[in-house]
Amino acid sequence: REVNGNETANALQGEWEEIELAVDSGATDNVVSGDMLTSVDTVENEKSKNGVKYEVADGTLMPNRGEKRVLVESDEGVAKGLTVQVTDVNKALLSVSKIVRNGHRVVFEQGNSYIEDLNTGECMAMRERGGMYMLKLWAKKGF
């Protein structure tokens, strides 16, 4: 896939869906809402069957509604499989602890923040926006 400024040729053809995730050291799971990654089906999983709930900063509990499994690619061309839990969030979150457990390093540096795969050396750049570190990915539709 060729990067073309902020969009790709494939995205224009409707093959990819853009998603931006906040890289969050406080998140225990990678999460999205049900209206994100709309081309990927939500499937029931053990967490949703067992009534797992997520607690947000104000103490509100949100139910796990299943998960989505998706092939994603960064603007740098790094492709990964990603599993996200579906719940009632208004912002997609990528869990730093999950990233680290899956063999990656997360570096927060002014002007040079990235996620590095420790096996391949591949890096995906994060961008700081409004005090949060964001990772833009392209999700393969119909995966």
CSV table of C-alpha atoms in Angstrom, one decimal:
chain,number,residue,atom,x,y,z
A,1,ARG,CA,0.0,0.0,0.0
A,2,GLU,CA,1.4,3.4,-0.9
A,3,VAL,CA,1.3,6.3,1.5
A,4,ASN,CA,-0.1,9.3,-0.3
A,5,GLY,CA,0.0,12.2,2.2
A,6,ASN,CA,-2.7,11.6,4.7
A,7,GLU,CA,-4.5,8.9,2.7
A,8,THR,CA,-3.7,5.8,0.7
A,9,ALA,CA,-4.8,4.7,-2.7
A,10,ASN,CA,-6.3,1.6,-1.2
A,11,ALA,CA,-8.2,3.7,1.4
A,12,LEU,CA,-9.7,5.7,-1.4
A,13,GLN,CA,-10.9,2.5,-3.0
A,14,GLY,CA,-12.6,1.6,0.2
A,15,GLU,CA,-10.3,-1.3,1.2
A,16,TRP,CA,-8.9,0.2,4.4
A,17,GLU,CA,-10.5,2.0,7.3
A,18,GLU,CA,-8.5,4.6,9.3
A,19,ILE,CA,-8.5,4.4,13.1
A,20,GLU,CA,-6.6,6.5,15.6
A,21,LEU,CA,-5.8,5.0,19.0
A,22,ALA,CA,-4.7,6.8,22.1
A,23,VAL,CA,-1.6,4.9,23.5
A,24,ASP,CA,-2.6,4.6,27.1
A,25,SER,CA,-0.4,3.3,30.0
A,26,GLY,CA,-3.5,3.1,32.2
A,27,ALA,CA,-5.6,0.9,29.9
A,28,THR,CA,-5.7,-2.8,30.7
A,29,ASP,CA,-7.1,-3.8,27.3
A,30,ASN,CA,-7.1,-2.4,23.8
A,31,VAL,CA,-10.6,-1.1,23.4
A,32,VAL,CA,-12.9,0.5,20.8
A,33,SER,CA,-16.6,1.3,20.7
A,34,GLY,CA,-19.1,-0.7,18.6
A,35,ASP,CA,-19.2,2.1,16.0
A,36,MET,CA,-15.5,1.9,15.3
A,37,LEU,CA,-14.0,-0.5,12.8
A,38,THR,CA,-17.4,-0.9,11.3
A,39,SER,CA,-16.3,-3.3,8.6
A,40,VAL,CA,-15.2,-5.8,11.2
A,41,ASP,CA,-17.7,-8.0,13.0
A,42,THR,CA,-17.8,-8.0,16.8
A,43,VAL,CA,-17.7,-11.6,18.1
A,44,GLU,CA,-18.6,-12.9,21.5
A,45,ASN,CA,-15.6,-13.9,23.6
A,46,GLU,CA,-14.9,-15.3,27.1
A,47,LYS,CA,-14.8,-11.7,28.6
A,48,SER,CA,-18.2,-10.8,27.2
A,49,LYS,CA,-19.7,-14.2,28.2
A,50,ASN,CA,-18.4,-13.9,31.7
A,51,GLY,CA,-19.7,-10.3,32.2
A,52,VAL,CA,-16.3,-8.5,32.3
A,53,LYS,CA,-16.7,-4.8,32.9
A,54,TYR,CA,-14.2,-2.0,32.6
A,55,GLU,CA,-13.9,0.8,35.1
A,56,VAL,CA,-13.2,4.3,33.9
A,57,ALA,CA,-11.6,7.2,35.8
A,58,ASP,CA,-15.0,8.4,37.3
A,59,GLY,CA,-15.9,4.9,38.5
A,60,THR,CA,-18.4,4.1,35.8
A,61,LEU,CA,-18.5,0.5,34.7
A,62,MET,CA,-18.8,-0.4,31.1
A,63,PRO,CA,-19.6,-4.0,29.8
A,64,ASN,CA,-17.4,-5.9,27.5
A,65,ARG,CA,-19.5,-6.5,24.3
A,66,GLY,CA,-17.1,-8.8,22.6
A,67,GLU,CA,-14.0,-8.3,20.4
A,68,LYS,CA,-12.9,-7.5,16.9
A,69,ARG,CA,-9.8,-9.0,15.3
A,70,VAL,CA,-8.3,-7.0,12.5
A,71,LEU,CA,-5.2,-6.7,10.3
A,72,VAL,CA,-3.8,-3.2,10.7
A,73,GLU,CA,-1.0,-1.4,8.9
A,74,SER,CA,0.8,1.8,9.9
A,75,ASP,CA,1.8,4.6,7.6
A,76,GLU,CA,5.4,3.1,7.8
A,77,GLY,CA,4.0,-0.1,6.2
A,78,VAL,CA,4.2,-2.2,9.5
A,79,ALA,CA,1.5,-4.8,9.4
A,80,LYS,CA,0.2,-6.4,12.6
A,81,GLY,CA,-2.8,-8.4,13.8
A,82,LEU,CA,-4.7,-6.5,16.5
A,83,THR,CA,-7.5,-7.7,18.8
A,84,VAL,CA,-9.6,-5.0,20.5
A,85,GLN,CA,-12.3,-5.4,23.0
A,86,VAL,CA,-15.6,-3.6,22.3
A,87,THR,CA,-17.1,-1.5,25.0
A,88,ASP,CA,-18.8,1.9,25.5
A,89,VAL,CA,-15.8,4.2,25.0
A,90,ASN,CA,-15.7,7.4,23.1
A,91,LYS,CA,-12.0,7.1,22.2
A,92,ALA,CA,-10.1,4.0,21.0
A,93,LEU,CA,-7.3,3.0,23.4
A,94,LEU,CA,-4.2,0.9,22.9
A,95,SER,CA,-2.9,-0.6,26.1
A,96,VAL,CA,0.8,0.0,26.7
A,97,SER,CA,1.0,-3.1,29.0
A,98,LYS,CA,-0.5,-5.3,26.1
A,99,ILE,CA,2.0,-3.8,23.7
A,100,VAL,CA,4.9,-4.5,25.9
A,101,ARG,CA,3.7,-8.1,26.7
A,102,ASN,CA,3.6,-8.7,23.0
A,103,GLY,CA,7.3,-8.0,22.4
A,104,HIS,CA,7.3,-4.3,21.8
A,105,ARG,CA,8.9,-1.2,23.3
A,106,VAL,CA,7.0,2.0,23.7
A,107,VAL,CA,9.1,5.2,23.7
A,108,PHE,CA,7.6,8.5,24.7
A,109,GLU,CA,10.0,11.3,23.7
A,110,GLN,CA,9.3,14.9,22.6
A,111,GLY,CA,9.2,14.8,18.8
A,112,ASN,CA,10.2,11.2,18.5
A,113,SER,CA,7.6,8.8,20.1
A,114,TYR,CA,7.2,5.3,18.7
A,115,ILE,CA,6.4,1.7,19.2
A,116,GLU,CA,9.2,-0.7,18.2
A,117,ASP,CA,8.8,-4.4,17.5
A,118,LEU,CA,11.8,-5.9,19.5
A,119,ASN,CA,11.9,-9.0,17.1
A,120,THR,CA,11.9,-7.1,13.8
A,121,GLY,CA,13.1,-3.6,14.7
A,122,GLU,CA,10.1,-2.2,12.8
A,123,CYS,CA,8.8,1.1,14.3
A,124,MET,CA,5.4,2.9,14.2
A,125,ALA,CA,5.5,6.6,14.9
A,126,MET,CA,3.1,8.1,17.5
A,127,ARG,CA,2.1,11.8,17.4
A,128,GLU,CA,1.4,13.9,20.5
A,129,ARG,CA,-1.9,15.7,20.3
A,130,GLY,CA,-3.5,17.5,23.2
A,131,GLY,CA,-1.3,15.8,25.7
A,132,MET,CA,-2.0,12.3,24.4
A,133,TYR,CA,0.1,10.1,22.2
A,134,MET,CA,-1.9,8.9,19.2
A,135,LEU,CA,-1.2,6.0,16.8
A,136,LYS,CA,-2.9,6.1,13.4
A,137,LEU,CA,-3.5,2.8,11.8
A,138,TRP,CA,-5.3,1.5,8.7
A,139,ALA,CA,-7.5,-1.5,9.3
A,140,LYS,CA,-8.1,-4.0,6.4
A,141,LYS,CA,-11.8,-4.1,5.7
A,142,GLY,CA,-13.4,-7.6,5.6
A,143,PHE,CA,-10.4,-9.3,7.3
